[in-house]
Coordinates of C-alpha atoms in Angstrom, one line a residue:
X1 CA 136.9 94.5 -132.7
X2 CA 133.9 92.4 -132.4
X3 CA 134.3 90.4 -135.0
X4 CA 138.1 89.7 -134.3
X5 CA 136.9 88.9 -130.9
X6 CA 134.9 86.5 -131.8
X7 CA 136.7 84.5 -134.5
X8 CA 139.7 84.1 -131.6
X9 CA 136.7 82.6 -129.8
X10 CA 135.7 80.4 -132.3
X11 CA 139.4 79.6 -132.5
X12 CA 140.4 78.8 -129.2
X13 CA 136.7 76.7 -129.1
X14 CA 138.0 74.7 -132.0
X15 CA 141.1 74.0 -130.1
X16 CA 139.7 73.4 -126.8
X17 CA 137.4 70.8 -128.4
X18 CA 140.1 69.3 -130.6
X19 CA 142.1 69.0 -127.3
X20 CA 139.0 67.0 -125.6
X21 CA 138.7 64.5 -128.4
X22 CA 142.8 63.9 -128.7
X23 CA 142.4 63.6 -125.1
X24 CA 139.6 61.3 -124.9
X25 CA 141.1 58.9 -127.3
X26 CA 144.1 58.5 -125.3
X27 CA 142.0 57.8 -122.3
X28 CA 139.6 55.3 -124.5
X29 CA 143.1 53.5 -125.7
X30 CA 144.8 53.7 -121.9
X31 CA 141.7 51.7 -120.3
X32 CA 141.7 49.1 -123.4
X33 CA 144.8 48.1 -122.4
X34 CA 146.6 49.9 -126.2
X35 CA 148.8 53.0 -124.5
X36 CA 150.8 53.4 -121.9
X37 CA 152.9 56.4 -122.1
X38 CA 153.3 59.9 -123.1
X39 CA 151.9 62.3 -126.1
X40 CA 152.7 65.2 -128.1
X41 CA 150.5 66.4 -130.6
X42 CA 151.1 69.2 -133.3
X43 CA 148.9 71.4 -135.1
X44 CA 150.5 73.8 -137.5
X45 CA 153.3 74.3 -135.5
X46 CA 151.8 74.9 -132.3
X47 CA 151.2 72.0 -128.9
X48 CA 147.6 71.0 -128.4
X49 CA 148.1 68.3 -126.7
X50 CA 150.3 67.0 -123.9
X51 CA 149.0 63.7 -122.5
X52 CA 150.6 61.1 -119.8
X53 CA 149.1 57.7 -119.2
X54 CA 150.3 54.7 -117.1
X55 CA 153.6 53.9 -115.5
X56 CA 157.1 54.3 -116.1
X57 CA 158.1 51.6 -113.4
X58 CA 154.9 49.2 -112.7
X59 CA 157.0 47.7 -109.6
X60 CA 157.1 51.1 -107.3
X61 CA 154.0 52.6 -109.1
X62 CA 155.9 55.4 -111.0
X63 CA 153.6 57.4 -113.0
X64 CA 154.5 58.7 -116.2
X65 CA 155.4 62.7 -117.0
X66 CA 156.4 64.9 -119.7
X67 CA 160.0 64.5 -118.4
X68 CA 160.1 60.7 -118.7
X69 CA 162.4 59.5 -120.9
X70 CA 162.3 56.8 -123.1
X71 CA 164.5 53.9 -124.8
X72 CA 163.0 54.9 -128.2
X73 CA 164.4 51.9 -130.0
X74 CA 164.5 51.9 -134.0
X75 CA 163.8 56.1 -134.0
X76 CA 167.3 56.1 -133.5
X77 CA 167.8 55.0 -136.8
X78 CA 167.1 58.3 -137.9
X79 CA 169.5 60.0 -135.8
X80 CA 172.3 57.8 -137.2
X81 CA 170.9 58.7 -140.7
X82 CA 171.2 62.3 -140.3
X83 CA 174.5 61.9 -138.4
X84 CA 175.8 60.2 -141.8
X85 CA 174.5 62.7 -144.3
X86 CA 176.2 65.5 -142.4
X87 CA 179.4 63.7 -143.3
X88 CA 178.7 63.2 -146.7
X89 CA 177.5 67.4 -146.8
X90 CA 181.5 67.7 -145.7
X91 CA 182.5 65.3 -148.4
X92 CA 183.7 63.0 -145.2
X93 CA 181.8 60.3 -146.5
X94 CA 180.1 59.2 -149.8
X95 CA 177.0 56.8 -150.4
X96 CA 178.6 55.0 -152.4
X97 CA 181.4 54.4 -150.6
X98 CA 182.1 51.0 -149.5
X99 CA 181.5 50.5 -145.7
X100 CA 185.0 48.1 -145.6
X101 CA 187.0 51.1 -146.7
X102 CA 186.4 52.7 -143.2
X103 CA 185.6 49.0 -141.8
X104 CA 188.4 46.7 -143.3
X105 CA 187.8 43.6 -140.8
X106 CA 184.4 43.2 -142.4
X107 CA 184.2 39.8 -143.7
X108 CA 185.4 38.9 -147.4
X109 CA 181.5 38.2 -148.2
X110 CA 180.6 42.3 -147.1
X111 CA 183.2 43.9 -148.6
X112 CA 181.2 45.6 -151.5
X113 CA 178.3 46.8 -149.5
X114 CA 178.1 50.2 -150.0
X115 CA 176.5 53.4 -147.1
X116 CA 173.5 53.4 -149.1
X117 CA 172.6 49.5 -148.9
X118 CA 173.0 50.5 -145.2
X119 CA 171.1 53.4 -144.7
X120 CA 168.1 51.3 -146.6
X121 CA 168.6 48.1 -145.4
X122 CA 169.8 46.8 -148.6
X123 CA 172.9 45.2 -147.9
X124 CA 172.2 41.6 -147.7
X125 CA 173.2 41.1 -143.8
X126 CA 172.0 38.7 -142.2
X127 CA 169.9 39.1 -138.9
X128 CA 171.8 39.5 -135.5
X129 CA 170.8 36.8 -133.5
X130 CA 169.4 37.2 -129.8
X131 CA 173.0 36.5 -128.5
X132 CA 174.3 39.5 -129.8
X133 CA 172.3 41.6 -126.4
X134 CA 173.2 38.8 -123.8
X135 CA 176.5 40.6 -122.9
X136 CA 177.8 43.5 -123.6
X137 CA 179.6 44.4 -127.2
X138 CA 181.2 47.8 -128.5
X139 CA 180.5 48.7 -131.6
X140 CA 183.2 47.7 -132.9
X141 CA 183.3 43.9 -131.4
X142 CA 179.4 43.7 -132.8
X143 CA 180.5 44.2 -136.3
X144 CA 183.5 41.4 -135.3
X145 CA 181.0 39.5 -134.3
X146 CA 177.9 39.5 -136.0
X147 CA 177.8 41.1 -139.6
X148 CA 177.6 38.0 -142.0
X149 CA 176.1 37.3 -145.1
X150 CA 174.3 34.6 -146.4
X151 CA 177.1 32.3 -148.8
X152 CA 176.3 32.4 -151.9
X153 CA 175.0 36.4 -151.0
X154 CA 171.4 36.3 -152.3
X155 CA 169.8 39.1 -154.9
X156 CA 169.6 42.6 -153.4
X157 CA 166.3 42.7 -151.3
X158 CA 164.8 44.6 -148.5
X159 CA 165.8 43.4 -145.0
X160 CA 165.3 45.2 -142.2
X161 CA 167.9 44.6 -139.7
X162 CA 169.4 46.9 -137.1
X163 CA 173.3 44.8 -138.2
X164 CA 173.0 47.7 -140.8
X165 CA 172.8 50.5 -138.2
X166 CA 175.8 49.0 -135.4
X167 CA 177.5 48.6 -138.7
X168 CA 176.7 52.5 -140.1
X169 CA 177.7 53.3 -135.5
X170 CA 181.7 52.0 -136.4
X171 CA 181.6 53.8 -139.3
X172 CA 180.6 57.4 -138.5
X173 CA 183.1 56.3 -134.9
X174 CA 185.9 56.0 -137.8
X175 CA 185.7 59.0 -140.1
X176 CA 184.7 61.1 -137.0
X177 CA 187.3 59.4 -134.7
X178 CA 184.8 60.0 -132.1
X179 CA 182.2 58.0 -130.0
X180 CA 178.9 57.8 -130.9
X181 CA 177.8 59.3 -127.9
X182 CA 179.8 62.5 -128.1
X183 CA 179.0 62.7 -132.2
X184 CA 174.6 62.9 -131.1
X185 CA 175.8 65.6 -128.2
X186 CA 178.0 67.8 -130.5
X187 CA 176.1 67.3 -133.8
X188 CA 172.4 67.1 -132.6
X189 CA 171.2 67.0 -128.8
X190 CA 173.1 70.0 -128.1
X191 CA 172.4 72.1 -131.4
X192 CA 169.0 71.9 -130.9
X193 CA 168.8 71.9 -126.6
X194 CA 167.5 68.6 -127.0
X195 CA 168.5 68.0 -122.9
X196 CA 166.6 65.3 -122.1
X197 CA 167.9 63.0 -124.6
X198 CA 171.3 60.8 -124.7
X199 CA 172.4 57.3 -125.2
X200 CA 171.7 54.4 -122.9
X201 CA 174.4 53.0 -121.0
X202 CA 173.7 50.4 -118.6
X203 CA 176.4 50.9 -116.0
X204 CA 175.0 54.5 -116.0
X205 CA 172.3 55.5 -113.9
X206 CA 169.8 57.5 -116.2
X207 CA 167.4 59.9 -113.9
X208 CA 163.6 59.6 -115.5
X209 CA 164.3 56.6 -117.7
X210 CA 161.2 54.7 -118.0
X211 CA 161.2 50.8 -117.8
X212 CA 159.9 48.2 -120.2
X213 CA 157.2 45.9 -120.1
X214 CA 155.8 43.2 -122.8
X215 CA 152.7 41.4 -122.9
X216 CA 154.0 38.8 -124.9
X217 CA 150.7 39.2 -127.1
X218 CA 152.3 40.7 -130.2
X219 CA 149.5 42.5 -130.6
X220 CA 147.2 45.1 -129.5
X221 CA 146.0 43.5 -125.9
X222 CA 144.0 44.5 -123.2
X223 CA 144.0 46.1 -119.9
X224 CA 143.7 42.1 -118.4
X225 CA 147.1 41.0 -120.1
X226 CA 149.6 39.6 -117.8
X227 CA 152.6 42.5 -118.3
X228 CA 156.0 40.7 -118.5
X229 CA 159.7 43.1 -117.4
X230 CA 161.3 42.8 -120.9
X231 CA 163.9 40.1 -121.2
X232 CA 167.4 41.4 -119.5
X233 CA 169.4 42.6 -122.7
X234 CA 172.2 44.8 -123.0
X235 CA 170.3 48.2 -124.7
X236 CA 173.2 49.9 -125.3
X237 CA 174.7 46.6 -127.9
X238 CA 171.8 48.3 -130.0
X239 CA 174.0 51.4 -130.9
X240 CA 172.6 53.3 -134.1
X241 CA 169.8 50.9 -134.2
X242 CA 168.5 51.8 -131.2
X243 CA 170.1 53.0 -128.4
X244 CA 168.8 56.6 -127.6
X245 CA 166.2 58.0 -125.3
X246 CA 163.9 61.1 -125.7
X247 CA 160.9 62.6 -124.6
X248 CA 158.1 63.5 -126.6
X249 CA 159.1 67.2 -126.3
X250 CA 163.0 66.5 -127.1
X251 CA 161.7 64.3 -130.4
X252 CA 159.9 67.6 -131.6
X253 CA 162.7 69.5 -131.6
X254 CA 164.5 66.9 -133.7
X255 CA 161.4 67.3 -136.2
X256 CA 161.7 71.2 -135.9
X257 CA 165.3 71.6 -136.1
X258 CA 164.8 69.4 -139.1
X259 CA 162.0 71.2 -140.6
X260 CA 164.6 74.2 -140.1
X261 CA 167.3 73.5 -141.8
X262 CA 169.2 73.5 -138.8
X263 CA 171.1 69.6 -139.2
X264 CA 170.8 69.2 -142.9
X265 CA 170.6 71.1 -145.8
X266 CA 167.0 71.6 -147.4
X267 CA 167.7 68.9 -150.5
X268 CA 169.8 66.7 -148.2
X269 CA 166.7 66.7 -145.9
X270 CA 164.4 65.9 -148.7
X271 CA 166.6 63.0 -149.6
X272 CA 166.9 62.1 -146.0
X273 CA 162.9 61.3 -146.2
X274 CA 162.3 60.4 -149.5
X275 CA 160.3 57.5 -149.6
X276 CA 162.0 54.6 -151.7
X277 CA 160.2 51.6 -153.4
X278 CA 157.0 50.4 -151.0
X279 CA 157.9 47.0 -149.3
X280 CA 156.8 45.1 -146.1
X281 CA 158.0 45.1 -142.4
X282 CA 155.8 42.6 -140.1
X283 CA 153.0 42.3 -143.0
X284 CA 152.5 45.6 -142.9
X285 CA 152.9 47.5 -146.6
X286 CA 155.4 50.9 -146.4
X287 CA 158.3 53.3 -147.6
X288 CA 161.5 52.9 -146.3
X289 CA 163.3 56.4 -146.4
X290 CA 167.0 56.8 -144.9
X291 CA 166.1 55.8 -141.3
X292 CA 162.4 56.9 -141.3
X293 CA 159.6 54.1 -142.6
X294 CA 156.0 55.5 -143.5
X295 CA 153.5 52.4 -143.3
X296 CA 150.0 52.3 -145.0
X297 CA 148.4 51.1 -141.5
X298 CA 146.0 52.9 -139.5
X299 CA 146.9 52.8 -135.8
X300 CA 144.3 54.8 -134.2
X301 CA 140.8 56.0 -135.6
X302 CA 139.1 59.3 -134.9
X303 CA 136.8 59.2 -132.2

Protein backbone atom coordinates (compact mmCIF):
# COMPACT_ATOMS: atom_id res chain seq x y z
CA UNK A 1 0.00 0.00 0.00
CA UNK A 2 2.94 2.21 0.71
CA UNK A 3 4.63 1.74 -2.10
CA UNK A 4 1.48 2.19 -4.48
CA UNK A 5 0.96 5.22 -2.51
CA UNK A 6 3.78 6.63 -3.20
CA UNK A 7 4.45 5.92 -6.95
CA UNK A 8 0.68 7.80 -7.53
CA UNK A 9 2.55 10.51 -5.74
CA UNK A 10 5.36 10.55 -7.74
CA UNK A 11 2.87 10.41 -10.57
CA UNK A 12 0.59 13.07 -9.95
CA UNK A 13 4.11 15.20 -9.01
CA UNK A 14 5.33 14.48 -12.46
CA UNK A 15 2.09 15.79 -13.78
CA UNK A 16 1.63 18.73 -11.68
CA UNK A 17 5.19 19.87 -12.68
CA UNK A 18 4.70 18.98 -16.34
CA UNK A 19 1.48 21.10 -16.04
CA UNK A 20 3.71 24.15 -14.56
CA UNK A 21 6.27 24.12 -17.35
CA UNK A 22 3.33 23.71 -20.35
CA UNK A 23 1.82 26.39 -18.45
CA UNK A 24 4.75 28.65 -18.11
CA UNK A 25 5.61 28.51 -21.71
CA UNK A 26 2.34 29.68 -22.69
CA UNK A 27 2.64 32.51 -20.30
CA UNK A 28 6.48 33.24 -21.55
CA UNK A 29 4.95 33.13 -25.44
CA UNK A 30 1.61 35.33 -24.39
CA UNK A 31 3.82 38.26 -22.91
CA UNK A 32 6.29 38.10 -26.07
CA UNK A 33 3.65 38.99 -28.05
CA UNK A 34 3.67 34.87 -29.98
CA UNK A 35 0.04 33.41 -28.56
CA UNK A 36 -2.98 34.57 -28.16
CA UNK A 37 -5.58 31.95 -27.63
CA UNK A 38 -6.49 28.76 -26.23
CA UNK A 39 -4.65 25.16 -25.45
CA UNK A 40 -5.14 21.64 -25.19
CA UNK A 41 -2.48 19.44 -24.34
CA UNK A 42 -2.45 15.47 -24.39
CA UNK A 43 -0.48 13.01 -22.71
CA UNK A 44 -1.28 9.43 -23.34
CA UNK A 45 -4.73 9.92 -23.73
CA UNK A 46 -5.41 11.96 -20.87
CA UNK A 47 -5.77 16.46 -20.44
CA UNK A 48 -2.86 18.05 -18.70
CA UNK A 49 -3.31 21.06 -19.83
CA UNK A 50 -6.09 23.49 -20.51
CA UNK A 51 -4.75 27.10 -21.04
CA UNK A 52 -6.55 30.52 -22.25
CA UNK A 53 -4.56 33.60 -23.10
CA UNK A 54 -5.61 36.96 -24.59
CA UNK A 55 -8.79 38.09 -26.25
CA UNK A 56 -11.30 36.87 -28.44
CA UNK A 57 -12.59 40.51 -29.34
CA UNK A 58 -9.69 43.21 -28.50
CA UNK A 59 -12.49 46.11 -29.09
CA UNK A 60 -14.89 45.16 -25.93
CA UNK A 61 -12.02 43.34 -24.11
CA UNK A 62 -13.43 39.74 -24.47
CA UNK A 63 -11.24 37.33 -22.78
CA UNK A 64 -10.68 34.04 -24.24
CA UNK A 65 -12.30 30.55 -22.69
CA UNK A 66 -12.33 26.95 -23.31
CA UNK A 67 -15.77 27.60 -25.09
CA UNK A 68 -14.47 30.05 -27.61
CA UNK A 69 -14.70 29.11 -30.89
CA UNK A 70 -12.53 29.53 -33.53
CA UNK A 71 -12.38 30.09 -37.59
CA UNK A 72 -9.81 27.25 -37.77
CA UNK A 73 -8.93 28.04 -41.36
CA UNK A 74 -6.89 25.29 -43.46
CA UNK A 75 -7.74 22.37 -40.55
CA UNK A 76 -10.76 22.17 -42.36
CA UNK A 77 -9.04 20.61 -45.03
CA UNK A 78 -9.03 17.66 -43.10
CA UNK A 79 -12.54 17.44 -42.44
CA UNK A 80 -13.30 17.67 -46.19
CA UNK A 81 -10.59 14.87 -46.55
CA UNK A 82 -12.27 12.46 -44.34
CA UNK A 83 -15.67 13.54 -45.60
CA UNK A 84 -14.31 12.26 -49.15
CA UNK A 85 -12.90 8.96 -48.03
CA UNK A 86 -16.08 7.97 -46.40
CA UNK A 87 -17.59 8.18 -49.88
CA UNK A 88 -15.06 6.34 -51.45
CA UNK A 89 -15.44 3.47 -48.24
CA UNK A 90 -19.27 3.28 -49.93
CA UNK A 91 -17.80 3.03 -53.32
CA UNK A 92 -19.74 6.63 -53.89
CA UNK A 93 -16.69 8.06 -55.09
CA UNK A 94 -13.15 6.84 -56.40
CA UNK A 95 -9.67 8.57 -56.32
CA UNK A 96 -9.27 8.31 -59.43
CA UNK A 97 -12.20 9.51 -60.50
CA UNK A 98 -12.21 12.62 -62.54
CA UNK A 99 -13.61 15.60 -60.54
CA UNK A 100 -15.66 16.92 -64.07
CA UNK A 101 -17.60 13.65 -63.96
CA UNK A 102 -19.47 15.04 -60.81
CA UNK A 103 -18.33 18.75 -61.93
CA UNK A 104 -18.99 18.93 -65.76
CA UNK A 105 -18.86 22.92 -65.98
CA UNK A 106 -15.23 22.67 -65.07
CA UNK A 107 -13.24 24.27 -67.73
CA UNK A 108 -11.93 22.21 -70.85
CA UNK A 109 -8.22 22.69 -69.34
CA UNK A 110 -9.45 20.73 -65.72
CA UNK A 111 -11.25 18.18 -67.09
CA UNK A 112 -8.67 15.23 -66.34
CA UNK A 113 -7.92 16.16 -62.80
CA UNK A 114 -8.53 13.48 -60.87
CA UNK A 115 -9.93 13.42 -56.40
CA UNK A 116 -6.51 12.54 -55.64
CA UNK A 117 -4.63 15.56 -57.37
CA UNK A 118 -7.23 17.32 -55.13
CA UNK A 119 -6.90 15.88 -51.98
CA UNK A 120 -2.88 16.57 -52.37
CA UNK A 121 -2.84 19.58 -54.10
CA UNK A 122 -1.70 18.12 -57.21
CA UNK A 123 -3.98 19.31 -59.68
CA UNK A 124 -2.33 22.12 -61.38
CA UNK A 125 -5.03 24.92 -60.34
CA UNK A 126 -4.17 27.97 -60.31
CA UNK A 127 -4.34 30.26 -57.10
CA UNK A 128 -7.75 31.98 -56.23
CA UNK A 129 -7.17 35.45 -56.32
CA UNK A 130 -8.09 37.85 -53.32
CA UNK A 131 -11.37 38.70 -55.27
CA UNK A 132 -12.76 35.51 -54.86
CA UNK A 133 -13.68 36.59 -50.67
CA UNK A 134 -14.80 40.23 -51.62
CA UNK A 135 -18.47 39.05 -52.00
CA UNK A 136 -20.09 36.26 -51.29
CA UNK A 137 -19.89 32.89 -53.67
CA UNK A 138 -21.53 29.35 -53.24
CA UNK A 139 -19.62 26.65 -53.84
CA UNK A 140 -20.74 26.07 -56.78
CA UNK A 141 -20.41 29.86 -58.39
CA UNK A 142 -16.55 29.61 -56.84
CA UNK A 143 -15.74 26.72 -58.99
CA UNK A 144 -17.65 28.88 -62.03
CA UNK A 145 -15.65 31.38 -61.20
CA UNK A 146 -12.32 30.66 -60.19
CA UNK A 147 -10.85 27.08 -60.99
CA UNK A 148 -8.37 27.71 -64.03
CA UNK A 149 -5.35 26.31 -65.09
CA UNK A 150 -2.37 27.70 -66.27
CA UNK A 151 -2.59 27.26 -70.63
CA UNK A 152 -0.35 25.22 -71.66
CA UNK A 153 -1.06 23.17 -68.03
CA UNK A 154 2.43 22.95 -66.58
CA UNK A 155 4.18 19.41 -65.19
CA UNK A 156 2.34 17.92 -62.10
CA UNK A 157 3.78 19.79 -59.03
CA UNK A 158 2.90 20.55 -55.55
CA UNK A 159 0.64 23.62 -55.08
CA UNK A 160 -1.05 24.40 -52.24
CA UNK A 161 -4.17 26.06 -52.86
CA UNK A 162 -7.50 26.01 -51.10
CA UNK A 163 -9.27 26.13 -55.21
CA UNK A 164 -8.61 22.29 -54.65
CA UNK A 165 -10.76 22.11 -51.46
CA UNK A 166 -14.13 24.60 -52.75
CA UNK A 167 -13.55 22.36 -55.75
CA UNK A 168 -13.43 18.78 -53.53
CA UNK A 169 -16.92 21.12 -51.29
CA UNK A 170 -19.14 20.87 -54.95
CA UNK A 171 -18.19 17.57 -55.28
CA UNK A 172 -18.96 15.73 -52.05
CA UNK A 173 -22.44 18.59 -52.43
CA UNK A 174 -23.06 16.43 -55.77
CA UNK A 175 -22.65 12.72 -54.95
CA UNK A 176 -24.19 13.47 -51.52
CA UNK A 177 -26.86 15.90 -52.89
CA UNK A 178 -26.46 17.63 -49.71
CA UNK A 179 -24.90 20.83 -48.39
CA UNK A 180 -21.78 20.86 -46.95
CA UNK A 181 -22.99 22.03 -43.80
CA UNK A 182 -25.54 19.24 -43.14
CA UNK A 183 -22.74 16.50 -44.62
CA UNK A 184 -19.97 17.78 -41.27
CA UNK A 185 -23.32 17.60 -38.84
CA UNK A 186 -24.55 14.13 -39.99
CA UNK A 187 -21.23 12.59 -40.86
CA UNK A 188 -18.81 14.07 -38.10
CA UNK A 189 -19.89 16.89 -35.58
CA UNK A 190 -22.75 15.00 -34.51
CA UNK A 191 -21.17 11.31 -34.44
CA UNK A 192 -18.64 12.34 -32.33
CA UNK A 193 -20.76 15.32 -29.95
CA UNK A 194 -18.45 17.62 -31.48
CA UNK A 195 -21.19 20.69 -30.26
CA UNK A 196 -19.26 23.44 -30.45
CA UNK A 197 -18.16 23.19 -33.92
CA UNK A 198 -20.08 24.13 -37.38
CA UNK A 199 -19.48 26.12 -40.36
CA UNK A 200 -19.20 29.91 -40.56
CA UNK A 201 -21.84 31.79 -42.13
CA UNK A 202 -21.78 35.37 -42.11
CA UNK A 203 -25.40 36.37 -42.02
CA UNK A 204 -25.48 33.99 -38.95
CA UNK A 205 -24.79 35.11 -35.72
CA UNK A 206 -22.26 32.49 -34.13
CA UNK A 207 -22.35 32.79 -30.06
CA UNK A 208 -18.45 32.49 -28.80
CA UNK A 209 -16.92 33.06 -32.18
CA UNK A 210 -13.67 34.66 -31.59
CA UNK A 211 -12.53 37.61 -33.93
CA UNK A 212 -9.38 37.98 -35.98
CA UNK A 213 -6.55 40.20 -35.69
CA UNK A 214 -3.19 40.49 -37.86
CA UNK A 215 -0.06 42.18 -37.19
CA UNK A 216 0.78 42.47 -40.58
CA UNK A 217 4.42 41.25 -39.51
CA UNK A 218 4.30 37.75 -41.10
CA UNK A 219 6.15 36.66 -38.46
CA UNK A 220 6.51 35.92 -34.97
CA UNK A 221 6.04 39.71 -33.43
CA UNK A 222 5.90 41.08 -30.22
CA UNK A 223 3.64 42.27 -27.58
CA UNK A 224 4.36 46.18 -29.03
CA UNK A 225 3.03 45.24 -32.67
CA UNK A 226 0.30 47.48 -33.84
CA UNK A 227 -2.77 44.55 -34.09
CA UNK A 228 -4.73 45.20 -37.36
CA UNK A 229 -9.04 43.63 -37.55
CA UNK A 230 -8.33 41.22 -40.49
CA UNK A 231 -9.31 42.47 -43.88
CA UNK A 232 -13.33 42.23 -44.29
CA UNK A 233 -13.60 38.85 -46.41
CA UNK A 234 -16.37 36.58 -46.85
CA UNK A 235 -15.13 33.29 -44.52
CA UNK A 236 -17.65 31.24 -45.57
CA UNK A 237 -16.40 31.61 -49.70
CA UNK A 238 -13.53 29.43 -48.06
CA UNK A 239 -15.84 26.26 -47.95
CA UNK A 240 -13.66 22.90 -47.57
CA UNK A 241 -10.59 25.01 -47.40
CA UNK A 242 -11.51 26.66 -44.52
CA UNK A 243 -14.58 27.40 -43.33
CA UNK A 244 -15.14 25.58 -39.92
CA UNK A 245 -14.87 26.57 -36.28
CA UNK A 246 -13.84 24.47 -33.22
CA UNK A 247 -12.53 24.62 -29.93
CA UNK A 248 -9.61 22.98 -28.66
CA UNK A 249 -11.74 20.37 -26.85
CA UNK A 250 -14.22 19.72 -30.06
CA UNK A 251 -10.65 19.25 -32.28
CA UNK A 252 -9.70 16.41 -29.83
CA UNK A 253 -12.54 14.65 -30.31
CA UNK A 254 -12.00 14.69 -34.09
CA UNK A 255 -8.37 13.25 -33.29
CA UNK A 256 -10.04 10.59 -30.81
CA UNK A 257 -12.92 9.60 -32.87
CA UNK A 258 -10.19 9.23 -35.53
CA UNK A 259 -7.76 7.36 -33.44
CA UNK A 260 -11.10 5.17 -32.90
CA UNK A 261 -12.09 4.10 -35.82
CA UNK A 262 -15.18 5.83 -35.42
CA UNK A 263 -15.13 8.04 -39.23
CA UNK A 264 -12.84 5.86 -41.16
CA UNK A 265 -11.81 2.50 -41.33
CA UNK A 266 -8.26 1.63 -39.67
CA UNK A 267 -6.32 1.36 -43.31
CA UNK A 268 -8.40 4.14 -44.77
CA UNK A 269 -7.23 6.21 -41.74
CA UNK A 270 -3.67 5.30 -42.28
CA UNK A 271 -3.99 6.33 -45.88
CA UNK A 272 -5.84 9.44 -44.70
CA UNK A 273 -2.35 10.53 -42.94
CA UNK A 274 0.14 9.04 -44.83
CA UNK A 275 2.77 11.25 -45.45
CA UNK A 276 3.52 11.75 -49.31
CA UNK A 277 6.75 13.00 -50.96
CA UNK A 278 8.46 15.99 -48.57
CA UNK A 279 7.94 19.43 -50.31
CA UNK A 280 7.75 23.12 -49.25
CA UNK A 281 4.85 25.44 -48.06
CA UNK A 282 6.19 29.14 -47.13
CA UNK A 283 9.96 27.86 -47.06
CA UNK A 284 9.21 25.62 -44.65
CA UNK A 285 10.27 21.67 -45.61
CA UNK A 286 7.04 18.98 -44.95
CA UNK A 287 4.65 16.01 -45.81
CA UNK A 288 1.56 16.66 -47.33
CA UNK A 289 -0.94 13.81 -46.31
CA UNK A 290 -4.70 13.97 -47.54
CA UNK A 291 -5.63 17.21 -45.77
CA UNK A 292 -3.06 17.05 -42.89
CA UNK A 293 0.76 18.65 -43.57
CA UNK A 294 3.56 17.55 -41.03
CA UNK A 295 6.42 20.25 -41.31
CA UNK A 296 10.08 19.78 -40.15
CA UNK A 297 9.86 23.28 -38.10
CA UNK A 298 10.19 23.74 -34.52
CA UNK A 299 7.55 26.20 -33.23
CA UNK A 300 8.11 26.22 -29.64
CA UNK A 301 11.19 25.01 -27.51
CA UNK A 302 11.04 23.30 -24.11
CA UNK A 303 11.43 25.67 -21.40
Amino acid sequence: MTRFLLAALLLLTHTVLAQHKISGLLDAEYEAGHFNGAALVVNNGKVVVRASKGYANLQFGVPITQSTRFPIASMTKTFTAILVLQLVEQSRLRLDDKAAQYVPELPPACQSITILELLTHYSGLQNEPILAYKARYSPTEYVQKFVARPQPPKAPAFNYTNVDYVLLTRVLEVVTQKPFAVLLQERIFSPLAMHDSGLIREAVVTPNLAYGYHNYKFGAGSKTDTIFNDAPIYLSNYAGAGAIYSTPEDVYKLVQGLKAHKLLSASTTTYLTKPQKPTYIDGIRGYPTLGFYFNDKTFLRPC
